[in-house]
mmCIF file of C-alpha atoms and ligand atoms in Angstrom:
data_model
loop_
_atom_site.group_PDB
_atom_site.id
_atom_site.type_symbol
_atom_site.label_atom_id
_atom_site.label_comp_id
_atom_site.label_asym_id
_atom_site.label_seq_id
_atom_site.Cartn_x
_atom_site.Cartn_y
_atom_site.Cartn_z
ATOM 1 C CA UNK A 1 107.076 81.923 86.022
ATOM 2 C CA UNK A 2 103.297 82.444 86.287
ATOM 3 C CA UNK A 3 101.597 84.646 83.734
ATOM 4 C CA UNK A 4 98.369 86.124 85.036
ATOM 5 C CA UNK A 5 96.202 88.220 82.760
ATOM 6 C CA UNK A 6 96.795 91.938 83.470
ATOM 7 C CA UNK A 7 93.140 92.424 84.535
ATOM 8 C CA UNK A 8 93.405 89.978 87.450
ATOM 9 C CA UNK A 9 93.109 91.818 90.784
ATOM 10 C CA UNK A 10 96.129 91.998 93.079
ATOM 11 C CA UNK A 11 96.125 89.252 95.703
ATOM 12 C CA UNK A 12 96.132 91.630 98.641
ATOM 13 C CA UNK A 13 96.487 88.829 101.238
ATOM 14 C CA UNK A 14 99.970 88.033 99.926
ATOM 15 C CA UNK A 15 101.330 91.033 98.046
ATOM 16 C CA UNK A 16 104.820 90.926 96.572
ATOM 17 C CA UNK A 17 107.712 92.345 98.545
ATOM 18 C CA UNK A 18 108.875 95.546 96.870
ATOM 19 C CA UNK A 19 111.976 97.706 96.888
ATOM 20 C CA UNK A 20 111.225 101.110 95.358
ATOM 21 C CA UNK A 21 113.889 103.528 94.138
ATOM 22 C CA UNK A 22 112.938 107.182 94.484
ATOM 23 C CA UNK A 23 114.211 110.699 94.024
ATOM 24 C CA UNK A 24 112.140 113.651 95.200
ATOM 25 C CA UNK A 25 108.642 114.686 94.186
ATOM 26 C CA UNK A 26 107.735 112.092 91.493
ATOM 27 C CA UNK A 27 109.315 109.290 93.486
ATOM 28 C CA UNK A 28 107.656 110.361 96.725
ATOM 29 C CA UNK A 29 104.192 110.293 95.141
ATOM 30 C CA UNK A 30 104.458 106.712 93.880
ATOM 31 C CA UNK A 31 106.189 105.621 97.099
ATOM 32 C CA UNK A 32 103.175 107.021 98.951
ATOM 33 C CA UNK A 33 100.803 105.077 96.653
ATOM 34 C CA UNK A 34 102.734 101.864 97.301
ATOM 35 C CA UNK A 35 102.690 102.558 101.048
ATOM 36 C CA UNK A 36 98.896 102.910 100.874
ATOM 37 C CA UNK A 37 98.473 99.339 99.604
ATOM 38 C CA UNK A 38 101.462 97.377 100.908
ATOM 39 C CA UNK A 39 102.002 96.371 104.538
ATOM 40 C CA UNK A 40 105.150 97.874 106.122
ATOM 41 C CA UNK A 41 107.175 94.648 105.907
ATOM 42 C CA UNK A 42 106.540 94.460 102.152
ATOM 43 C CA UNK A 43 107.939 97.863 101.126
ATOM 44 C CA UNK A 44 111.384 99.438 101.418
ATOM 45 C CA UNK A 45 112.048 102.763 99.727
ATOM 46 C CA UNK A 46 115.638 103.558 98.776
ATOM 47 C CA UNK A 47 116.206 107.246 98.221
ATOM 48 C CA UNK A 48 118.785 109.222 96.255
ATOM 49 C CA UNK A 49 121.241 111.219 98.356
ATOM 50 C CA UNK A 50 123.285 112.661 95.474
ATOM 51 C CA UNK A 51 121.338 115.932 95.930
ATOM 52 C CA UNK A 52 122.491 116.243 99.565
ATOM 53 C CA UNK A 53 124.530 119.292 100.449
ATOM 54 C CA UNK A 54 125.623 121.538 103.285
ATOM 55 C CA UNK A 55 123.917 124.928 103.568
ATOM 56 C CA UNK A 56 124.091 127.360 106.510
ATOM 57 C CA UNK A 57 126.356 124.696 108.056
ATOM 58 C CA UNK A 58 123.516 122.157 108.013
ATOM 59 C CA UNK A 59 123.377 118.721 106.351
ATOM 60 C CA UNK A 60 120.389 118.798 104.031
ATOM 61 C CA UNK A 61 118.973 115.705 102.271
ATOM 62 C CA UNK A 62 116.267 117.114 99.973
ATOM 63 C CA UNK A 63 115.051 113.854 98.371
ATOM 64 C CA UNK A 64 115.077 111.920 101.638
ATOM 65 C CA UNK A 65 113.087 114.677 103.331
ATOM 66 C CA UNK A 66 110.581 114.910 100.469
ATOM 67 C CA UNK A 67 109.890 111.164 100.652
ATOM 68 C CA UNK A 68 109.681 111.156 104.464
ATOM 69 C CA UNK A 69 107.484 114.269 104.684
ATOM 70 C CA UNK A 70 105.192 112.830 101.969
ATOM 71 C CA UNK A 71 104.707 109.463 103.677
ATOM 72 C CA UNK A 72 104.257 111.161 107.050
ATOM 73 C CA UNK A 73 101.569 113.470 105.613
ATOM 74 C CA UNK A 74 103.746 116.479 106.491
ATOM 75 C CA UNK A 75 104.672 117.590 102.942
ATOM 76 C CA UNK A 76 103.650 120.882 101.408
ATOM 77 C CA UNK A 77 101.285 119.840 98.586
ATOM 78 C CA UNK A 78 101.697 123.152 96.744
ATOM 79 C CA UNK A 79 105.491 123.403 96.455
ATOM 80 C CA UNK A 80 106.292 119.682 96.334
ATOM 81 C CA UNK A 81 109.157 120.322 98.781
ATOM 82 C CA UNK A 82 109.290 121.391 102.411
ATOM 83 C CA UNK A 83 106.634 121.158 105.106
ATOM 84 C CA UNK A 84 102.976 122.119 105.097
ATOM 85 C CA UNK A 85 101.840 124.826 107.537
ATOM 86 C CA UNK A 86 105.400 126.136 107.473
ATOM 87 C CA UNK A 87 106.553 129.424 109.043
ATOM 88 C CA UNK A 88 109.599 131.466 107.967
ATOM 89 C CA UNK A 89 110.796 133.366 111.060
ATOM 90 C CA UNK A 90 114.388 132.085 110.995
ATOM 91 C CA UNK A 91 114.648 132.561 107.240
ATOM 92 C CA UNK A 92 113.556 136.225 107.558
ATOM 93 C CA UNK A 93 116.160 136.831 110.257
ATOM 94 C CA UNK A 94 118.869 135.078 108.236
ATOM 95 C CA UNK A 95 117.990 137.311 105.271
ATOM 96 C CA UNK A 96 118.331 140.350 107.512
ATOM 97 C CA UNK A 97 121.768 139.170 108.597
ATOM 98 C CA UNK A 98 122.896 138.866 104.983
ATOM 99 C CA UNK A 99 122.863 135.033 104.776
ATOM 100 C CA UNK A 100 122.471 133.284 101.431
ATOM 101 C CA UNK A 101 118.778 132.971 100.659
ATOM 102 C CA UNK A 102 118.645 131.136 97.316
ATOM 103 C CA UNK A 103 117.714 127.909 99.150
ATOM 104 C CA UNK A 104 114.618 128.441 101.267
ATOM 105 C CA UNK A 105 114.451 126.700 104.641
ATOM 106 C CA UNK A 106 111.312 126.986 106.764
ATOM 107 C CA UNK A 107 111.249 126.768 110.562
ATOM 108 C CA UNK A 108 109.814 123.235 110.810
ATOM 109 C CA UNK A 109 112.110 121.963 108.058
ATOM 110 C CA UNK A 110 115.090 123.542 109.857
ATOM 111 C CA UNK A 111 114.461 121.361 112.896
ATOM 112 C CA UNK A 112 115.031 118.284 110.703
ATOM 113 C CA UNK A 113 118.359 119.630 109.429
ATOM 114 C CA UNK A 114 119.534 120.852 112.845
ATOM 115 C CA UNK A 115 118.902 117.504 114.493
ATOM 116 C CA UNK A 116 120.283 115.508 111.546
ATOM 117 C CA UNK A 117 123.460 117.611 111.549
ATOM 118 C CA UNK A 118 123.911 117.235 115.301
ATOM 119 C CA UNK A 119 123.545 113.460 115.132
ATOM 120 C CA UNK A 120 125.783 113.076 112.065
ATOM 121 C CA UNK A 121 128.495 115.101 113.800
ATOM 122 C CA UNK A 122 128.190 112.713 116.777
ATOM 123 C CA UNK A 123 129.034 109.871 114.404
ATOM 124 C CA UNK A 124 125.547 108.397 113.828
ATOM 125 C CA UNK A 125 124.826 107.154 110.297
ATOM 126 C CA UNK A 126 122.311 108.802 107.971
ATOM 127 C CA UNK A 127 120.334 105.540 107.704
ATOM 128 C CA UNK A 128 120.072 105.226 111.485
ATOM 129 C CA UNK A 129 118.962 108.854 111.841
ATOM 130 C CA UNK A 130 116.429 108.393 109.027
ATOM 131 C CA UNK A 131 114.968 105.248 110.644
ATOM 132 C CA UNK A 132 114.553 107.118 113.920
ATOM 133 C CA UNK A 133 113.020 110.227 112.309
ATOM 134 C CA UNK A 134 110.574 107.978 110.412
ATOM 135 C CA UNK A 135 109.491 106.253 113.631
ATOM 136 C CA UNK A 136 108.963 109.639 115.281
ATOM 137 C CA UNK A 137 106.934 110.881 112.291
ATOM 138 C CA UNK A 138 104.744 107.757 112.410
ATOM 139 C CA UNK A 139 106.046 106.240 109.144
ATOM 140 C CA UNK A 140 105.770 102.444 109.320
ATOM 141 C CA UNK A 141 107.385 101.545 105.985
ATOM 142 C CA UNK A 142 111.180 101.506 105.717
ATOM 143 C CA UNK A 143 112.868 104.490 104.088
ATOM 144 C CA UNK A 144 116.634 104.298 103.580
ATOM 145 C CA UNK A 145 119.219 106.579 102.023
ATOM 146 C CA UNK A 146 121.026 104.804 99.167
ATOM 147 C CA UNK A 147 124.316 105.100 101.075
ATOM 148 C CA UNK A 148 125.634 106.305 104.416
ATOM 149 C CA UNK A 149 128.696 107.664 102.628
ATOM 150 C CA UNK A 150 128.471 111.063 100.950
ATOM 151 C CA UNK A 151 127.830 111.040 97.192
ATOM 152 C CA UNK A 152 127.618 114.422 95.479
ATOM 153 C CA UNK A 153 126.015 114.894 92.088
ATOM 154 C CA UNK A 154 127.959 117.331 89.923
ATOM 155 C CA UNK A 155 126.302 118.752 86.813
ATOM 156 C CA UNK A 156 128.663 119.517 83.945
ATOM 157 C CA UNK A 157 127.323 122.609 82.207
ATOM 158 C CA UNK A 158 128.288 124.515 79.077
ATOM 159 C CA UNK A 159 128.073 127.976 80.675
ATOM 160 C CA UNK A 160 129.551 127.431 84.150
ATOM 161 C CA UNK A 161 131.567 124.223 83.913
ATOM 162 C CA UNK A 162 130.927 121.898 86.848
ATOM 163 C CA UNK A 163 128.155 122.886 89.258
ATOM 164 C CA UNK A 164 127.186 121.109 92.499
ATOM 165 C CA UNK A 165 123.638 119.817 92.019
ATOM 166 C CA UNK A 166 121.752 122.355 94.181
ATOM 167 C CA UNK A 167 123.715 125.216 92.573
ATOM 168 C CA UNK A 168 122.408 124.013 89.218
ATOM 169 C CA UNK A 169 118.912 123.000 90.380
ATOM 170 C CA UNK A 170 117.894 125.771 92.767
ATOM 171 C CA UNK A 171 120.406 128.644 92.488
ATOM 172 C CA UNK A 172 120.651 128.574 88.674
ATOM 173 C CA UNK A 173 117.035 127.300 88.279
ATOM 174 C CA UNK A 174 118.177 124.494 85.902
ATOM 175 C CA UNK A 175 118.935 127.121 83.237
ATOM 176 C CA UNK A 176 122.539 126.145 82.327
ATOM 177 C CA UNK A 177 122.933 123.699 79.429
ATOM 178 C CA UNK A 178 123.783 120.196 80.611
ATOM 179 C CA UNK A 179 126.713 118.270 79.140
ATOM 180 C CA UNK A 180 126.843 115.369 81.592
ATOM 181 C CA UNK A 181 126.908 114.284 85.237
ATOM 182 C CA UNK A 182 129.443 113.035 87.720
ATOM 183 C CA UNK A 183 128.718 111.411 91.074
ATOM 184 C CA UNK A 184 131.526 112.366 93.396
ATOM 185 C CA UNK A 185 132.344 109.657 95.945
ATOM 186 C CA UNK A 186 130.238 106.960 94.262
ATOM 187 C CA UNK A 187 133.159 104.551 93.780
ATOM 188 C CA UNK A 188 133.750 104.412 97.533
ATOM 189 C CA UNK A 189 130.092 104.514 98.603
ATOM 190 C CA UNK A 190 128.620 101.224 99.769
ATOM 191 C CA UNK A 191 124.848 100.677 100.072
ATOM 192 C CA UNK A 192 123.451 101.956 103.383
ATOM 193 C CA UNK A 193 122.738 99.503 106.159
ATOM 194 C CA UNK A 194 119.595 97.555 105.211
ATOM 195 C CA UNK A 195 119.691 98.273 101.478
ATOM 196 C CA UNK A 196 121.332 95.018 100.331
ATOM 197 C CA UNK A 197 119.160 92.905 102.651
ATOM 198 C CA UNK A 198 115.975 94.564 101.329
ATOM 199 C CA UNK A 199 116.998 93.938 97.712
ATOM 200 C CA UNK A 200 117.995 90.332 98.431
ATOM 201 C CA UNK A 201 114.589 89.625 99.974
ATOM 202 C CA UNK A 202 112.470 91.566 97.464
ATOM 203 C CA UNK A 203 110.270 89.966 94.811
ATOM 204 C CA UNK A 204 110.510 93.046 92.630
ATOM 205 C CA UNK A 205 112.208 96.388 92.136
ATOM 206 C CA UNK A 206 110.112 99.447 91.261
ATOM 207 C CA UNK A 207 111.842 102.451 89.722
ATOM 208 C CA UNK A 208 109.580 105.364 90.574
ATOM 209 C CA UNK A 209 108.899 108.190 88.076
ATOM 210 C CA UNK A 210 111.906 110.237 89.144
ATOM 211 C CA UNK A 211 114.601 111.954 87.125
ATOM 212 C CA UNK A 212 116.567 109.073 85.491
ATOM 213 C CA UNK A 213 119.798 111.078 85.204
ATOM 214 C CA UNK A 214 120.155 112.617 88.644
ATOM 215 C CA UNK A 215 117.741 110.757 90.934
ATOM 216 C CA UNK A 216 117.749 107.115 89.782
ATOM 217 C CA UNK A 217 121.157 106.604 88.123
ATOM 218 C CA UNK A 218 123.121 107.288 91.349
ATOM 219 C CA UNK A 219 121.027 104.675 93.221
ATOM 220 C CA UNK A 220 121.470 102.161 90.386
ATOM 221 C CA UNK A 221 125.229 102.707 90.504
ATOM 222 C CA UNK A 222 125.281 101.993 94.248
ATOM 223 C CA UNK A 223 123.205 98.800 94.020
ATOM 224 C CA UNK A 224 124.728 97.605 90.742
ATOM 225 C CA UNK A 225 126.566 94.565 92.260
ATOM 226 C CA UNK A 226 123.241 93.021 93.315
ATOM 227 C CA UNK A 227 121.517 93.955 90.080
ATOM 228 C CA UNK A 228 124.342 92.259 88.188
ATOM 229 C CA UNK A 229 123.550 89.068 90.140
ATOM 230 C CA UNK A 230 120.000 89.290 88.798
ATOM 231 C CA UNK A 231 118.267 90.348 92.029
ATOM 232 C CA UNK A 232 115.421 90.969 92.211
ATOM 233 C CA UNK A 233 114.458 89.206 89.004
ATOM 234 C CA UNK A 234 111.447 91.420 88.302
ATOM 235 C CA UNK A 235 112.159 95.115 87.706
ATOM 236 C CA UNK A 236 109.604 97.663 86.627
ATOM 237 C CA UNK A 237 110.014 101.391 85.931
ATOM 238 C CA UNK A 238 107.348 104.089 85.625
ATOM 239 C CA UNK A 239 108.041 106.802 83.072
ATOM 240 C CA UNK A 240 108.616 110.308 84.472
ATOM 241 C CA UNK A 241 108.155 111.652 80.936
ATOM 242 C CA UNK A 242 104.584 112.057 79.710
ATOM 243 C CA UNK A 243 103.878 113.276 76.171
ATOM 244 C CA UNK A 244 107.556 114.149 75.699
ATOM 245 C CA UNK A 245 107.558 116.432 78.742
ATOM 246 C CA UNK A 246 108.540 116.219 82.391
ATOM 247 C CA UNK A 247 105.655 116.753 84.804
ATOM 248 C CA UNK A 248 108.059 118.908 86.810
ATOM 249 C CA UNK A 249 111.770 119.628 86.782
ATOM 250 C CA UNK A 250 114.527 119.389 84.180
ATOM 251 C CA UNK A 251 114.356 115.700 83.084
ATOM 252 C CA UNK A 252 113.110 116.437 79.529
ATOM 253 C CA UNK A 253 115.496 119.393 79.171
ATOM 254 C CA UNK A 254 118.374 117.124 80.226
ATOM 255 C CA UNK A 255 117.474 114.493 77.625
ATOM 256 C CA UNK A 256 117.335 117.208 74.927
ATOM 257 C CA UNK A 257 120.631 118.807 75.926
ATOM 258 C CA UNK A 258 122.295 115.398 75.881
ATOM 259 C CA UNK A 259 121.099 114.958 72.295
ATOM 260 C CA UNK A 260 118.178 112.596 72.986
ATOM 261 C CA UNK A 261 114.573 113.376 72.034
ATOM 262 C CA UNK A 262 112.703 113.231 75.373
ATOM 263 C CA UNK A 263 109.957 110.599 75.470
ATOM 264 C CA UNK A 264 108.810 107.651 77.551
ATOM 265 C CA UNK A 265 110.589 105.460 74.986
ATOM 266 C CA UNK A 266 113.854 107.340 75.607
ATOM 267 C CA UNK A 267 113.468 106.569 79.339
ATOM 268 C CA UNK A 268 112.861 102.859 78.599
ATOM 269 C CA UNK A 269 115.967 102.856 76.362
ATOM 270 C CA UNK A 270 117.975 104.680 79.029
ATOM 271 C CA UNK A 271 117.292 101.905 81.565
ATOM 272 C CA UNK A 272 117.396 99.174 78.924
ATOM 273 C CA UNK A 273 116.314 95.541 78.697
ATOM 274 C CA UNK A 274 119.177 94.246 80.851
ATOM 275 C CA UNK A 275 117.734 96.196 83.772
ATOM 276 C CA UNK A 276 113.983 96.189 83.089
ATOM 277 C CA UNK A 277 111.326 93.488 82.900
ATOM 278 C CA UNK A 278 108.450 95.925 82.539
ATOM 279 C CA UNK A 279 107.829 99.597 81.820
ATOM 280 C CA UNK A 280 104.750 101.644 82.678
ATOM 281 C CA UNK A 281 103.917 104.477 80.319
ATOM 282 C CA UNK A 282 101.109 106.990 80.307
ATOM 283 C CA UNK A 283 97.951 106.354 78.297
ATOM 284 C CA UNK A 284 98.703 109.491 76.288
ATOM 285 C CA UNK A 285 101.883 107.686 75.126
ATOM 286 C CA UNK A 286 100.126 104.408 74.228
ATOM 287 C CA UNK A 287 101.476 104.648 70.669
ATOM 288 C CA UNK A 288 104.986 104.010 72.121
ATOM 289 C CA UNK A 289 104.026 100.683 73.754
ATOM 290 C CA UNK A 290 104.952 98.642 70.667
ATOM 291 C CA UNK A 291 108.392 100.315 70.545
ATOM 292 C CA UNK A 292 108.954 99.476 74.222
ATOM 293 C CA UNK A 293 107.946 95.884 73.475
ATOM 294 C CA UNK A 294 110.426 95.860 70.589
ATOM 295 C CA UNK A 295 113.182 96.735 73.097
ATOM 296 C CA UNK A 296 112.367 93.448 74.837
ATOM 297 C CA UNK A 297 110.645 95.191 77.764
ATOM 298 C CA UNK A 298 107.018 94.376 78.648
ATOM 299 C CA UNK A 299 104.937 97.598 78.386
ATOM 300 C CA UNK A 300 101.901 98.509 80.493
ATOM 301 C CA UNK A 301 99.796 101.540 79.643
ATOM 302 C CA UNK A 302 97.822 103.398 82.295
ATOM 303 C CA UNK A 303 97.180 106.846 83.737
ATOM 304 C CA UNK A 304 100.471 107.869 85.362
ATOM 305 C CA UNK A 305 99.861 111.507 86.313
ATOM 306 C CA UNK A 306 99.409 111.578 90.092
ATOM 307 C CA UNK A 307 97.352 114.639 91.045
ATOM 308 C CA UNK A 308 95.513 113.145 94.001
ATOM 309 C CA UNK A 309 96.127 110.602 96.719
ATOM 310 C CA UNK A 310 93.785 108.214 94.859
ATOM 311 C CA UNK A 311 95.888 108.628 91.682
ATOM 312 C CA UNK A 312 98.963 107.554 93.654
ATOM 313 C CA UNK A 313 97.223 104.463 94.996
ATOM 314 C CA UNK A 314 95.774 103.551 91.591
ATOM 315 C CA UNK A 315 99.157 103.825 89.849
ATOM 316 C CA UNK A 316 100.751 101.733 92.608
ATOM 317 C CA UNK A 317 98.020 99.138 92.090
ATOM 318 C CA UNK A 318 98.661 99.103 88.327
ATOM 319 C CA UNK A 319 102.405 98.659 88.949
ATOM 320 C CA UNK A 320 101.678 95.694 91.241
ATOM 321 C CA UNK A 321 99.391 94.162 88.594
ATOM 322 C CA UNK A 322 102.238 94.346 86.099
ATOM 323 C CA UNK A 323 104.661 92.825 88.613
ATOM 324 C CA UNK A 324 102.280 89.966 89.410
ATOM 325 C CA UNK A 325 102.466 88.827 85.821
ATOM 326 C CA UNK A 326 106.096 87.921 86.422
ATOM 327 C CA UNK A 327 106.470 86.841 90.077
HETATM 328 P P1 GDP B 1 112.925 116.009 92.228
HETATM 329 O O1 GDP B 1 114.227 115.584 92.880
HETATM 330 O O2 GDP B 1 111.985 116.728 93.137
HETATM 331 O O3 GDP B 1 113.070 116.634 90.863
HETATM 332 O O4 GDP B 1 112.142 114.671 92.039
HETATM 333 P P2 GDP B 1 112.173 113.371 91.190
HETATM 334 O O5 GDP B 1 113.486 113.087 90.558
HETATM 335 O O6 GDP B 1 111.518 112.285 91.985
HETATM 336 O O7 GDP B 1 111.106 113.739 90.136
HETATM 337 C C1 GDP B 1 111.237 114.445 89.000
HETATM 338 C C2 GDP B 1 110.523 113.671 87.902
HETATM 339 O O8 GDP B 1 109.277 113.165 88.374
HETATM 340 C C3 GDP B 1 110.232 114.548 86.733
HETATM 341 O O9 GDP B 1 110.861 114.011 85.598
HETATM 342 C C4 GDP B 1 108.713 114.507 86.615
HETATM 343 O O10 GDP B 1 108.312 114.438 85.275
HETATM 344 C C5 GDP B 1 108.337 113.257 87.341
HETATM 345 N N1 GDP B 1 107.008 113.328 87.931
HETATM 346 C C6 GDP B 1 106.568 114.201 88.875
HETATM 347 N N2 GDP B 1 105.254 113.971 89.147
HETATM 348 C C7 GDP B 1 104.872 112.922 88.350
HETATM 349 C C8 GDP B 1 103.634 112.225 88.180
HETATM 350 O O11 GDP B 1 102.613 112.513 88.807
HETATM 351 N N3 GDP B 1 103.624 111.203 87.263
HETATM 352 C C9 GDP B 1 104.734 110.842 86.529
HETATM 353 N N4 GDP B 1 104.629 109.837 85.670
HETATM 354 N N5 GDP B 1 105.917 111.496 86.676
HETATM 355 C C10 GDP B 1 105.989 112.519 87.574
#
């Protein structure tokens, strides 16, 4: 094991090979930063599909689409979901016809779901469809769903009992109190084609700053056999919690409702030393670095809020610097 000082620049001529795990918005931003600095053959992004659902008869993969649209430069920067320069003609007509409108689908976005649904119903796998869509959108890095088999995240709530994820997340606006989660179908779901190979060949695993409970945990469950074998040996996570709060979404609320004080340290504990080699926390949480170290996980402190494209690239660079201390 070579230990380079953290300040040493990344050797860009031979960067490490990375597998990144991502959910939606937070994951997509770091995945985009990594894609800016790593050549296509050195980065595979494995995306959560527990949020997938059927709406208006269409197969929708919200996290997969967010990551793909972001890397293709097609994402709406204001909403964090959906397409930029979107129009809403179909949605307006659906509303007029009395269709359910709690989940907004724009015209351009609809094309993705129409074509995905058609191809799935013809028997093509989600990973094959995703590879083809990526090629057509000009994405050169590999993006894969965690599994080709359906996995459905169910949120156990105090007020409504069990809710399918999008019912909780979009329809109920994350308001119900969370008691726990269940990933329907996860026992039967194998990693999608390409996932195991990417992990076997990777130098390091990067857990993007996504929701640990509902975006990352399902992926970890799917790839757990390889992780148990110790592959890849270097694993680094970036905290999605900054200053005790989520940048966006219900992650901090979930920690609280499950009886855990939300903090970057709570995220490091959630993943634990068996999983993680290193943990990246925000400079505003630098006082927690010693506690992360005490868990047996190597901390790295940097600016982790990604507001601009440069922020994404800089954070990706900092993550690679941390990784290069261990590979
Ligand atoms: P979702 O499916 O769209 O909710 O997306 P994710 O699971 O990928 O992301 C949600 C998490 O990403 C939240 O916990 C946010 O706090 C975190 N997040 C979003 N943007 C950023 C960012 O710029 N920096 C960091 N560190 N975390 C972020």
